[in-house]
Amino acid sequence: MKPLTITSRLEVYDSIDEVPEDIQELMQKAVEVRDTAYAPYSRFKVGAAIYLENEEIVVGSNQENASYPSGLCAERTAVYYAGAKFPETKILKIAITAKSLRHKVVSPVPPCGACRQALAEYEVKQEEPIELYFMGETGKVVKADSVKDLLPLIFDSSCL
Ligand code: THU
């Protein structure tokens, strides 16, 4: 037996005012689209804004369904929209923010496992990492340089 230690390095900013200006603008797009979330069941609204290599921004929000598993997270709504609209364009950055209609979300909200897997597919496809920034409604912002930092040992096409 040999132990395998996996480390991830993330950066934590005390507030949105501390992140680079282009990310503040991207996060603002995520904040705006967050209100379009259709979340009558969870009352938890998530917005995601993706910055592409062609300088376009594509956004998405979570869309729920009475048949719960049929709903989709904001990150996947955005990333699949980007894939459909700009199939050959690299995804450089994603900003994510969440808000609850029940309480104030003050801690950073990371993408769920399924969204990490979906985003990882595009990193592998484009052979370039995607920078991630995520936050709650207020408070700290976490940055990851790559989806791999949030999803070590990813399952990708090389496993097939
Ligand atoms: N949600 C997202 O949009 N992104 C995530 O990464 C986590 C969860 C949504 C799904 C559901 O509509 C609501 O938040 C509560 O789970």
mmCIF file of C-alpha atoms and ligand atoms in Angstrom:
data_model
loop_
_atom_site.group_PDB
_atom_site.id
_atom_site.type_symbol
_atom_site.label_atom_id
_atom_site.label_comp_id
_atom_site.label_asym_id
_atom_site.label_seq_id
_atom_site.Cartn_x
_atom_site.Cartn_y
_atom_site.Cartn_z
ATOM 1 C CA MET A 1 0.000 0.000 0.000
ATOM 2 C CA LYS A 2 1.174 3.514 -0.858
ATOM 3 C CA PRO A 3 -0.688 6.529 0.468
ATOM 4 C CA LEU A 4 -1.813 9.057 -2.098
ATOM 5 C CA THR A 5 -2.147 12.606 -0.844
ATOM 6 C CA ILE A 6 -4.118 15.027 -2.963
ATOM 7 C CA THR A 7 -3.861 18.740 -2.339
ATOM 8 C CA SER A 8 -5.822 21.667 -3.722
ATOM 9 C CA ARG A 9 -4.886 25.289 -3.446
ATOM 10 C CA LEU A 10 -7.776 27.732 -3.347
ATOM 11 C CA GLU A 11 -7.748 31.478 -2.790
ATOM 12 C CA VAL A 12 -10.179 33.157 -0.413
ATOM 13 C CA TYR A 13 -11.016 36.836 -0.772
ATOM 14 C CA ASP A 14 -12.691 38.612 2.145
ATOM 15 C CA SER A 15 -15.264 40.263 -0.108
ATOM 16 C CA ILE A 16 -16.204 40.850 -3.725
ATOM 17 C CA ASP A 17 -14.482 44.249 -3.520
ATOM 18 C CA GLU A 18 -11.127 42.460 -3.297
ATOM 19 C CA VAL A 19 -11.335 40.387 -6.478
ATOM 20 C CA PRO A 20 -10.019 41.736 -9.808
ATOM 21 C CA GLU A 21 -12.330 44.177 -11.558
ATOM 22 C CA ASP A 22 -13.166 41.867 -14.482
ATOM 23 C CA ILE A 23 -14.318 39.231 -11.977
ATOM 24 C CA GLN A 24 -16.418 41.779 -10.102
ATOM 25 C CA GLU A 25 -18.158 42.503 -13.401
ATOM 26 C CA LEU A 26 -18.617 38.800 -14.170
ATOM 27 C CA MET A 27 -19.983 38.195 -10.659
ATOM 28 C CA GLN A 28 -22.393 41.089 -11.165
ATOM 29 C CA LYS A 29 -23.782 39.267 -14.227
ATOM 30 C CA ALA A 30 -24.213 36.176 -12.050
ATOM 31 C CA VAL A 31 -26.021 38.268 -9.422
ATOM 32 C CA GLU A 32 -28.368 39.681 -12.070
ATOM 33 C CA VAL A 33 -29.226 36.312 -13.622
ATOM 34 C CA ARG A 34 -29.697 34.758 -10.150
ATOM 35 C CA ASP A 35 -33.065 36.507 -9.965
ATOM 36 C CA THR A 36 -34.239 34.604 -13.041
ATOM 37 C CA ALA A 37 -33.893 31.295 -11.197
ATOM 38 C CA TYR A 38 -37.066 29.243 -11.163
ATOM 39 C CA ALA A 39 -36.815 27.826 -7.671
ATOM 40 C CA PRO A 40 -40.303 27.516 -6.157
ATOM 41 C CA TYR A 41 -39.366 24.314 -4.305
ATOM 42 C CA SER A 42 -36.003 25.088 -2.718
ATOM 43 C CA ARG A 43 -36.368 28.890 -2.643
ATOM 44 C CA PHE A 44 -32.606 28.787 -3.324
ATOM 45 C CA LYS A 45 -31.576 30.878 -6.293
ATOM 46 C CA VAL A 46 -28.261 30.402 -8.049
ATOM 47 C CA GLY A 47 -26.721 32.453 -10.851
ATOM 48 C CA ALA A 48 -23.712 31.592 -12.992
ATOM 49 C CA ALA A 49 -21.868 33.740 -15.522
ATOM 50 C CA ILE A 50 -19.294 32.310 -17.906
ATOM 51 C CA TYR A 51 -16.585 34.313 -19.624
ATOM 52 C CA LEU A 52 -15.498 32.885 -22.961
ATOM 53 C CA GLU A 53 -12.329 33.279 -24.975
ATOM 54 C CA ASN A 54 -14.229 35.333 -27.568
ATOM 55 C CA GLU A 55 -15.069 37.818 -24.752
ATOM 56 C CA GLU A 56 -18.744 36.831 -24.748
ATOM 57 C CA ILE A 57 -20.534 36.238 -21.447
ATOM 58 C CA VAL A 58 -23.096 33.465 -21.151
ATOM 59 C CA VAL A 59 -25.304 33.184 -18.085
ATOM 60 C CA GLY A 60 -27.603 30.633 -16.462
ATOM 61 C CA SER A 61 -29.794 30.149 -13.408
ATOM 62 C CA ASN A 62 -31.220 27.073 -11.722
ATOM 63 C CA GLN A 63 -34.468 25.765 -13.150
ATOM 64 C CA GLU A 64 -36.506 23.467 -10.929
ATOM 65 C CA ASN A 65 -39.276 21.032 -11.704
ATOM 66 C CA ALA A 66 -42.157 19.413 -9.793
ATOM 67 C CA SER A 67 -40.373 16.190 -10.669
ATOM 68 C CA TYR A 68 -37.333 17.273 -8.660
ATOM 69 C CA PRO A 69 -34.522 15.447 -10.498
ATOM 70 C CA SER A 70 -35.644 16.982 -13.790
ATOM 71 C CA GLY A 71 -34.471 20.408 -12.636
ATOM 72 C CA LEU A 72 -31.045 21.763 -13.517
ATOM 73 C CA CYS A 73 -28.424 23.758 -11.623
ATOM 74 C CA ALA A 74 -27.353 27.232 -12.721
ATOM 75 C CA GLU A 75 -23.813 26.155 -13.617
ATOM 76 C CA ARG A 76 -24.948 23.423 -15.985
ATOM 77 C CA THR A 77 -27.640 25.631 -17.505
ATOM 78 C CA ALA A 78 -24.875 28.155 -18.267
ATOM 79 C CA VAL A 79 -22.208 25.728 -19.421
ATOM 80 C CA TYR A 80 -24.553 23.827 -21.742
ATOM 81 C CA TYR A 81 -25.830 27.115 -23.135
ATOM 82 C CA ALA A 82 -22.203 28.133 -23.804
ATOM 83 C CA GLY A 83 -21.561 24.771 -25.469
ATOM 84 C CA ALA A 84 -24.636 25.172 -27.654
ATOM 85 C CA LYS A 85 -24.035 28.804 -28.592
ATOM 86 C CA PHE A 86 -20.253 28.807 -28.972
ATOM 87 C CA PRO A 87 -19.260 25.160 -29.437
ATOM 88 C CA GLU A 88 -15.668 25.882 -30.481
ATOM 89 C CA THR A 89 -14.930 28.641 -27.971
ATOM 90 C CA LYS A 90 -12.980 28.011 -24.788
ATOM 91 C CA ILE A 91 -14.549 28.651 -21.401
ATOM 92 C CA LEU A 92 -12.113 30.726 -19.358
ATOM 93 C CA LYS A 93 -13.942 31.695 -16.171
ATOM 94 C CA ILE A 94 -17.145 31.078 -14.278
ATOM 95 C CA ALA A 95 -18.614 33.177 -11.469
ATOM 96 C CA ILE A 96 -21.277 31.632 -9.234
ATOM 97 C CA THR A 97 -23.493 33.170 -6.565
ATOM 98 C CA ALA A 98 -26.404 31.855 -4.515
ATOM 99 C CA LYS A 99 -29.191 33.461 -2.529
ATOM 100 C CA SER A 100 -31.882 31.897 -0.378
ATOM 101 C CA LEU A 101 -35.349 33.351 0.040
ATOM 102 C CA ARG A 102 -35.328 31.836 3.558
ATOM 103 C CA HIS A 103 -32.101 33.253 5.024
ATOM 104 C CA LYS A 104 -29.094 35.342 4.067
ATOM 105 C CA VAL A 105 -26.376 33.228 2.422
ATOM 106 C CA VAL A 106 -23.114 34.596 3.818
ATOM 107 C CA SER A 107 -20.804 31.653 3.043
ATOM 108 C CA PRO A 108 -19.418 30.813 -0.387
ATOM 109 C CA VAL A 109 -21.579 28.257 -2.225
ATOM 110 C CA PRO A 110 -19.471 25.849 -4.270
ATOM 111 C CA PRO A 111 -20.806 24.072 -7.366
ATOM 112 C CA CYS A 112 -22.375 20.685 -6.642
ATOM 113 C CA GLY A 113 -20.621 17.473 -7.621
ATOM 114 C CA ALA A 114 -22.641 16.993 -10.805
ATOM 115 C CA CYS A 115 -21.783 20.527 -11.950
ATOM 116 C CA ARG A 116 -18.091 19.940 -11.193
ATOM 117 C CA GLN A 117 -18.238 16.832 -13.367
ATOM 118 C CA ALA A 118 -20.009 18.731 -16.167
ATOM 119 C CA LEU A 119 -17.485 21.581 -16.036
ATOM 120 C CA ALA A 120 -14.567 19.115 -15.934
ATOM 121 C CA GLU A 121 -15.700 17.697 -19.274
ATOM 122 C CA TYR A 122 -15.110 21.098 -20.901
ATOM 123 C CA GLU A 123 -11.694 21.505 -19.291
ATOM 124 C CA VAL A 124 -10.659 18.174 -20.754
ATOM 125 C CA LYS A 125 -12.191 19.041 -24.138
ATOM 126 C CA GLN A 126 -10.506 22.441 -24.411
ATOM 127 C CA GLU A 127 -7.233 21.359 -22.761
ATOM 128 C CA GLU A 128 -7.288 24.523 -20.684
ATOM 129 C CA PRO A 129 -8.413 25.069 -17.106
ATOM 130 C CA ILE A 130 -11.515 26.994 -16.152
ATOM 131 C CA GLU A 131 -11.122 29.515 -13.313
ATOM 132 C CA LEU A 132 -13.959 29.397 -10.815
ATOM 133 C CA TYR A 133 -15.134 32.063 -8.383
ATOM 134 C CA PHE A 134 -18.002 31.359 -6.018
ATOM 135 C CA MET A 135 -19.773 33.202 -3.232
ATOM 136 C CA GLY A 136 -23.044 33.444 -1.344
ATOM 137 C CA GLU A 137 -25.106 36.590 -1.376
ATOM 138 C CA THR A 138 -22.408 38.490 0.504
ATOM 139 C CA GLY A 139 -19.146 37.641 2.223
ATOM 140 C CA LYS A 140 -16.090 35.751 1.119
ATOM 141 C CA VAL A 141 -15.331 34.769 -2.469
ATOM 142 C CA VAL A 142 -13.435 31.558 -3.192
ATOM 143 C CA LYS A 143 -11.311 31.138 -6.287
ATOM 144 C CA ALA A 144 -10.141 27.851 -7.794
ATOM 145 C CA ASP A 145 -7.688 27.857 -10.710
ATOM 146 C CA SER A 146 -9.200 24.728 -12.186
ATOM 147 C CA VAL A 147 -12.163 22.388 -11.797
ATOM 148 C CA LYS A 148 -9.557 19.762 -10.938
ATOM 149 C CA ASP A 149 -8.948 21.560 -7.629
ATOM 150 C CA LEU A 150 -12.567 20.911 -6.699
ATOM 151 C CA LEU A 151 -12.830 17.489 -8.297
ATOM 152 C CA PRO A 152 -9.626 15.492 -7.944
ATOM 153 C CA LEU A 153 -9.542 12.067 -9.606
ATOM 154 C CA ILE A 154 -12.049 13.164 -12.231
ATOM 155 C CA PHE A 155 -13.768 10.609 -14.351
ATOM 156 C CA ASP A 156 -13.126 11.548 -17.964
ATOM 157 C CA SER A 157 -12.919 9.963 -21.399
ATOM 158 C CA SER A 158 -9.483 8.530 -20.604
ATOM 159 C CA CYS A 159 -11.209 6.208 -18.111
ATOM 160 C CA LEU A 160 -13.437 4.680 -20.784
HETATM 161 N N1 THU B 1 -28.147 24.432 -7.253
HETATM 162 C C1 THU B 1 -27.470 25.048 -8.246
HETATM 163 O O1 THU B 1 -28.041 25.735 -9.103
HETATM 164 N N2 THU B 1 -26.126 24.882 -8.286
HETATM 165 C C2 THU B 1 -25.412 24.134 -7.404
HETATM 166 O O2 THU B 1 -24.228 23.917 -7.606
HETATM 167 C C3 THU B 1 -26.061 23.613 -6.211
HETATM 168 C C4 THU B 1 -27.537 23.622 -6.232
HETATM 169 C C5 THU B 1 -29.605 24.556 -7.237
HETATM 170 C C6 THU B 1 -30.327 23.278 -7.537
HETATM 171 C C7 THU B 1 -31.644 23.505 -6.855
HETATM 172 O O3 THU B 1 -32.497 24.211 -7.756
HETATM 173 C C8 THU B 1 -31.320 24.420 -5.692
HETATM 174 O O4 THU B 1 -30.040 24.972 -5.968
HETATM 175 C C9 THU B 1 -31.270 23.718 -4.343
HETATM 176 O O5 THU B 1 -30.438 22.615 -4.383
#
